[in-house]
Amino acid sequence: ETGVTQTPRHLVMGMTNKKSLKCEQHLGHNAMYWYKQSAKKPLELMFVYNFKEQTENNSVPSRFSPECPNSSHLFLHLHTLQPEDSALYLCASSQGGTYDSYEQYFGPGTRLTVT
Amino acid sequence: DQQVKQNSPSLSVQEGRISILNCDYTNSMFDYFLWYKKYPAEGPTFLISISSIKDKNEDGRFTVFLNKSAKHLSLHIVPSQPGDSAVYFCAASAGSNYQLIWGAGTKLIIKP
């Protein structure tokens, strides 16, 4: 148990569906991240939020839409996805802010399959 | 272009022996390096880290070595145990930016 939870753990959706992934951290951290992990590839950073403000968007297609209502919660809204978006989506948190803290704590991930 | 490379997709080691996982990087601005371990169906978990001002950091069975001139770091696990079987990721960060750049991972298999 890392203090970061993600729901759902598995999701199968059609290309015309709209769904959302949820992440919650209980660590009092200020920074939260969405990553995509495809098989045998490095983790790809998608979005970064620091103190609820989005500080990074790594050229992610608009069919992925993040939302960070507070420092403890992070959502990833999905719509009109493509089969190549099938992957493991990981949420992470870190102290962020003014701390030089690089350690990130990960949730278990959501295994997404787009049919 | 990958800034952090783990060139061995997999490594098989006998239980009780030393496991050595390698990582190379290209960005000389990286000043902090981390190793993470990942089991199937779980997120990565932090294992050990090293700052660029050091060349070695030890924590129990795990030691990380950093060779800045070669832009190379390695993780040594000794003795290797069956529970060490997992995918190991190397990650790096530059300056006070708290974002991490990741390698593709090495799958370590410990044979009984």
Short mmCIF file of C-alpha atoms in Angstrom, two decimals:
data_model
loop_
_atom_site.label_atom_id
_atom_site.label_comp_id
_atom_site.label_asym_id
_atom_site.label_seq_id
_atom_site.Cartn_x
_atom_site.Cartn_y
_atom_site.Cartn_z
CA GLU A 1 0.00 0.00 0.00
CA THR A 2 1.70 3.17 -1.21
CA GLY A 3 -0.96 5.68 -0.15
CA VAL A 4 -2.04 6.23 -3.76
CA THR A 5 -5.22 4.56 -4.97
CA GLN A 6 -6.59 4.29 -8.49
CA THR A 7 -9.98 3.26 -9.76
CA PRO A 8 -11.00 1.36 -11.73
CA ARG A 9 -8.20 -1.21 -11.89
CA HIS A 10 -9.39 -2.49 -15.26
CA LEU A 11 -11.42 -0.74 -17.93
CA VAL A 12 -12.62 -1.86 -21.34
CA MET A 13 -14.18 0.81 -23.47
CA GLY A 14 -15.28 1.31 -27.02
CA MET A 15 -13.91 4.08 -29.16
CA THR A 16 -17.08 6.14 -28.82
CA ASN A 17 -17.34 5.85 -25.03
CA LYS A 18 -16.54 8.46 -22.40
CA LYS A 19 -15.00 7.29 -19.16
CA SER A 20 -12.90 8.69 -16.34
CA LEU A 21 -9.98 7.38 -14.33
CA LYS A 22 -9.67 8.44 -10.71
CA CYS A 23 -6.61 8.81 -8.51
CA GLU A 24 -6.46 9.72 -4.83
CA GLN A 25 -3.39 10.19 -2.64
CA HIS A 26 -3.35 10.11 1.15
CA LEU A 27 0.22 11.29 1.59
CA GLY A 28 -0.25 15.04 1.88
CA HIS A 29 1.68 15.56 -1.35
CA ASN A 30 1.35 18.61 -3.54
CA ALA A 31 2.27 17.24 -6.95
CA MET A 32 0.40 14.60 -8.94
CA TYR A 33 1.18 12.94 -12.22
CA TRP A 34 -0.41 10.84 -14.94
CA TYR A 35 1.81 8.39 -16.79
CA LYS A 36 1.15 5.99 -19.65
CA GLN A 37 3.00 2.70 -19.72
CA SER A 38 2.96 0.68 -22.93
CA ALA A 39 4.62 -2.72 -23.16
CA LYS A 40 8.44 -2.60 -23.10
CA LYS A 41 8.53 1.18 -23.30
CA PRO A 42 9.60 3.79 -20.77
CA LEU A 43 6.95 5.41 -18.67
CA GLU A 44 5.58 8.34 -20.63
CA LEU A 45 4.73 11.39 -18.57
CA MET A 46 1.39 12.80 -19.66
CA PHE A 47 0.41 15.51 -17.18
CA VAL A 48 1.80 17.14 -14.05
CA TYR A 49 -0.13 19.12 -11.47
CA ASN A 50 1.61 21.08 -8.74
CA PHE A 51 -0.62 22.68 -6.10
CA LYS A 52 -3.61 21.93 -8.36
CA GLU A 53 -2.09 23.86 -11.25
CA GLN A 54 -1.19 22.02 -14.44
CA THR A 55 2.50 22.58 -15.03
CA GLU A 56 3.15 20.08 -17.78
CA ASN A 57 1.30 18.67 -20.74
CA ASN A 58 3.60 16.50 -22.79
CA SER A 59 1.87 16.89 -26.16
CA VAL A 60 -0.94 14.62 -25.11
CA PRO A 61 -3.88 14.34 -27.55
CA SER A 62 -6.99 16.26 -26.54
CA ARG A 63 -8.96 13.02 -26.19
CA PHE A 64 -7.23 12.83 -22.78
CA SER A 65 -8.40 15.55 -20.42
CA PRO A 66 -7.02 15.85 -16.88
CA GLU A 67 -8.73 17.43 -13.91
CA CYS A 68 -7.28 18.20 -10.49
CA PRO A 69 -9.96 19.58 -8.14
CA ASN A 70 -7.63 19.53 -5.11
CA SER A 71 -4.17 18.31 -4.13
CA SER A 72 -5.47 14.87 -3.18
CA HIS A 73 -7.50 13.99 -6.26
CA LEU A 74 -6.66 13.64 -9.92
CA PHE A 75 -8.87 12.54 -12.78
CA LEU A 76 -8.21 11.59 -16.36
CA HIS A 77 -11.24 11.98 -18.59
CA LEU A 78 -11.23 9.82 -21.70
CA HIS A 79 -13.28 10.23 -24.88
CA THR A 80 -13.14 8.89 -28.42
CA LEU A 81 -9.99 6.91 -27.71
CA GLN A 82 -8.10 4.82 -30.23
CA PRO A 83 -6.99 1.19 -29.89
CA GLU A 84 -3.37 2.36 -29.59
CA ASP A 85 -4.35 4.14 -26.36
CA SER A 86 -4.65 0.74 -24.69
CA ALA A 87 -2.04 0.72 -21.95
CA LEU A 88 -1.48 0.84 -18.22
CA TYR A 89 -2.24 4.31 -16.85
CA LEU A 90 -0.37 5.14 -13.69
CA CYS A 91 -0.96 7.93 -11.24
CA ALA A 92 1.81 9.15 -8.96
CA SER A 93 2.34 11.84 -6.36
CA SER A 94 5.32 13.56 -4.79
CA GLN A 95 5.93 16.35 -2.32
CA GLY A 96 6.45 18.82 -5.16
CA GLY A 97 6.21 22.52 -4.43
CA THR A 98 9.43 23.99 -3.14
CA TYR A 99 10.88 20.69 -2.04
CA ASP A 100 13.64 19.10 -4.08
CA SER A 101 11.93 15.77 -3.68
CA TYR A 102 12.14 13.47 -6.62
CA GLU A 103 10.61 10.39 -5.10
CA GLN A 104 7.28 9.63 -6.63
CA TYR A 105 4.75 7.25 -5.14
CA PHE A 106 2.64 5.30 -7.57
CA GLY A 107 -0.81 3.84 -7.55
CA PRO A 108 -1.44 0.33 -8.89
CA GLY A 109 -2.56 1.61 -12.27
CA THR A 110 -5.61 1.21 -14.48
CA ARG A 111 -5.29 -1.34 -17.27
CA LEU A 112 -7.19 0.25 -20.15
CA THR A 113 -8.30 -1.66 -23.24
CA VAL A 114 -9.88 0.23 -26.11
CA THR A 115 -11.89 -1.94 -28.49
CA ASP B 1 15.62 10.00 -28.46
CA GLN B 2 15.78 8.21 -25.13
CA GLN B 3 17.76 10.11 -22.53
CA VAL B 4 17.76 7.17 -20.12
CA LYS B 5 18.54 3.75 -21.51
CA GLN B 6 18.36 0.30 -20.01
CA ASN B 7 19.82 -1.85 -22.73
CA SER B 8 19.06 -5.22 -21.20
CA PRO B 9 15.37 -6.07 -21.44
CA SER B 10 15.86 -9.03 -19.13
CA LEU B 11 18.40 -10.62 -16.80
CA SER B 12 18.43 -14.05 -15.19
CA VAL B 13 20.45 -14.65 -12.01
CA GLN B 14 20.84 -17.59 -9.66
CA GLU B 15 19.45 -17.13 -6.16
CA GLY B 16 22.19 -16.05 -3.75
CA ARG B 17 24.35 -14.51 -6.48
CA ILE B 18 24.80 -10.85 -7.31
CA SER B 19 22.39 -9.14 -9.70
CA ILE B 20 23.75 -6.13 -11.60
CA LEU B 21 21.34 -3.91 -13.49
CA ASN B 22 22.70 -1.19 -15.72
CA CYS B 23 21.47 2.18 -16.87
CA ASP B 24 23.02 4.76 -19.21
CA TYR B 25 22.02 8.35 -19.70
CA THR B 26 22.84 11.06 -22.19
CA ASN B 27 21.86 14.29 -20.45
CA SER B 28 24.77 15.69 -18.42
CA MET B 29 22.31 17.93 -16.56
CA PHE B 30 20.82 14.99 -14.70
CA ASP B 31 21.79 15.30 -11.05
CA TYR B 32 19.60 12.79 -9.28
CA PHE B 33 18.95 9.17 -10.11
CA LEU B 34 16.47 6.67 -8.78
CA TRP B 35 15.73 2.98 -9.09
CA TYR B 36 12.21 1.66 -8.92
CA LYS B 37 10.94 -1.89 -8.75
CA LYS B 38 7.68 -3.03 -10.29
CA TYR B 39 5.72 -6.23 -9.76
CA PRO B 40 2.97 -7.25 -12.19
CA ALA B 41 -0.38 -5.55 -11.54
CA GLU B 42 1.26 -3.01 -9.22
CA GLY B 43 2.71 0.46 -9.69
CA PRO B 44 6.47 1.05 -9.44
CA THR B 45 7.84 1.38 -5.91
CA PHE B 46 10.88 3.44 -4.97
CA LEU B 47 13.97 1.38 -4.16
CA ILE B 48 17.06 3.54 -3.83
CA SER B 49 18.46 6.82 -5.15
CA ILE B 50 21.73 8.66 -5.58
CA SER B 51 22.69 12.26 -5.98
CA SER B 52 25.31 13.26 -8.54
CA ILE B 53 27.60 14.48 -5.76
CA LYS B 54 28.06 10.86 -4.68
CA ASP B 55 29.36 7.81 -6.49
CA LYS B 56 27.82 5.17 -4.25
CA ASN B 57 24.79 4.73 -2.06
CA GLU B 58 23.98 1.63 -0.10
CA ASP B 59 20.80 0.37 1.54
CA GLY B 60 20.87 -3.17 2.85
CA ARG B 61 21.25 -5.59 -0.04
CA PHE B 62 20.97 -2.77 -2.60
CA THR B 63 23.83 -0.57 -3.75
CA VAL B 64 23.73 1.98 -6.53
CA PHE B 65 26.93 3.12 -8.22
CA LEU B 66 27.23 6.26 -10.32
CA ASN B 67 29.96 6.90 -12.88
CA LYS B 68 29.39 10.45 -14.08
CA SER B 69 32.21 10.49 -16.61
CA ALA B 70 30.71 7.44 -18.31
CA LYS B 71 27.12 8.61 -17.70
CA HIS B 72 26.41 5.21 -16.28
CA LEU B 73 24.80 3.88 -13.15
CA SER B 74 24.23 0.41 -11.89
CA LEU B 75 22.18 -1.30 -9.22
CA HIS B 76 23.73 -4.21 -7.36
CA ILE B 77 21.59 -6.63 -5.42
CA VAL B 78 23.42 -9.09 -3.23
CA PRO B 79 22.49 -11.70 -2.37
CA SER B 80 19.64 -12.01 -4.85
CA GLN B 81 16.43 -13.47 -3.51
CA PRO B 82 13.35 -14.89 -5.29
CA GLY B 83 11.30 -11.87 -4.17
CA ASP B 84 13.65 -9.65 -6.17
CA SER B 85 12.13 -10.98 -9.40
CA ALA B 86 10.48 -7.89 -10.89
CA VAL B 87 10.98 -5.19 -13.49
CA TYR B 88 13.51 -2.55 -12.46
CA PHE B 89 13.31 0.99 -13.80
CA CYS B 90 16.02 3.58 -13.75
CA ALA B 91 14.91 7.24 -13.64
CA ALA B 92 16.72 10.55 -13.66
CA SER B 93 15.99 14.18 -12.90
CA ALA B 94 17.68 17.47 -13.74
CA GLY B 95 18.04 20.44 -11.37
CA SER B 96 15.11 21.27 -9.10
CA ASN B 97 12.64 20.00 -11.64
CA TYR B 98 10.80 17.24 -9.88
CA GLN B 99 9.92 15.46 -13.10
CA LEU B 100 11.57 12.15 -13.86
CA ILE B 101 12.84 10.70 -17.13
CA TRP B 102 12.50 6.93 -17.22
CA GLY B 103 14.25 3.99 -18.79
CA ALA B 104 12.31 1.15 -20.40
CA GLY B 105 13.02 -1.28 -17.58
CA THR B 106 14.90 -4.54 -17.09
CA LYS B 107 13.06 -7.68 -16.07
CA LEU B 108 15.06 -9.50 -13.41
CA ILE B 109 14.41 -13.20 -12.92
CA ILE B 110 15.91 -14.92 -9.90
CA LYS B 111 16.26 -18.65 -10.41
CA PRO B 112 16.04 -20.97 -7.38
#
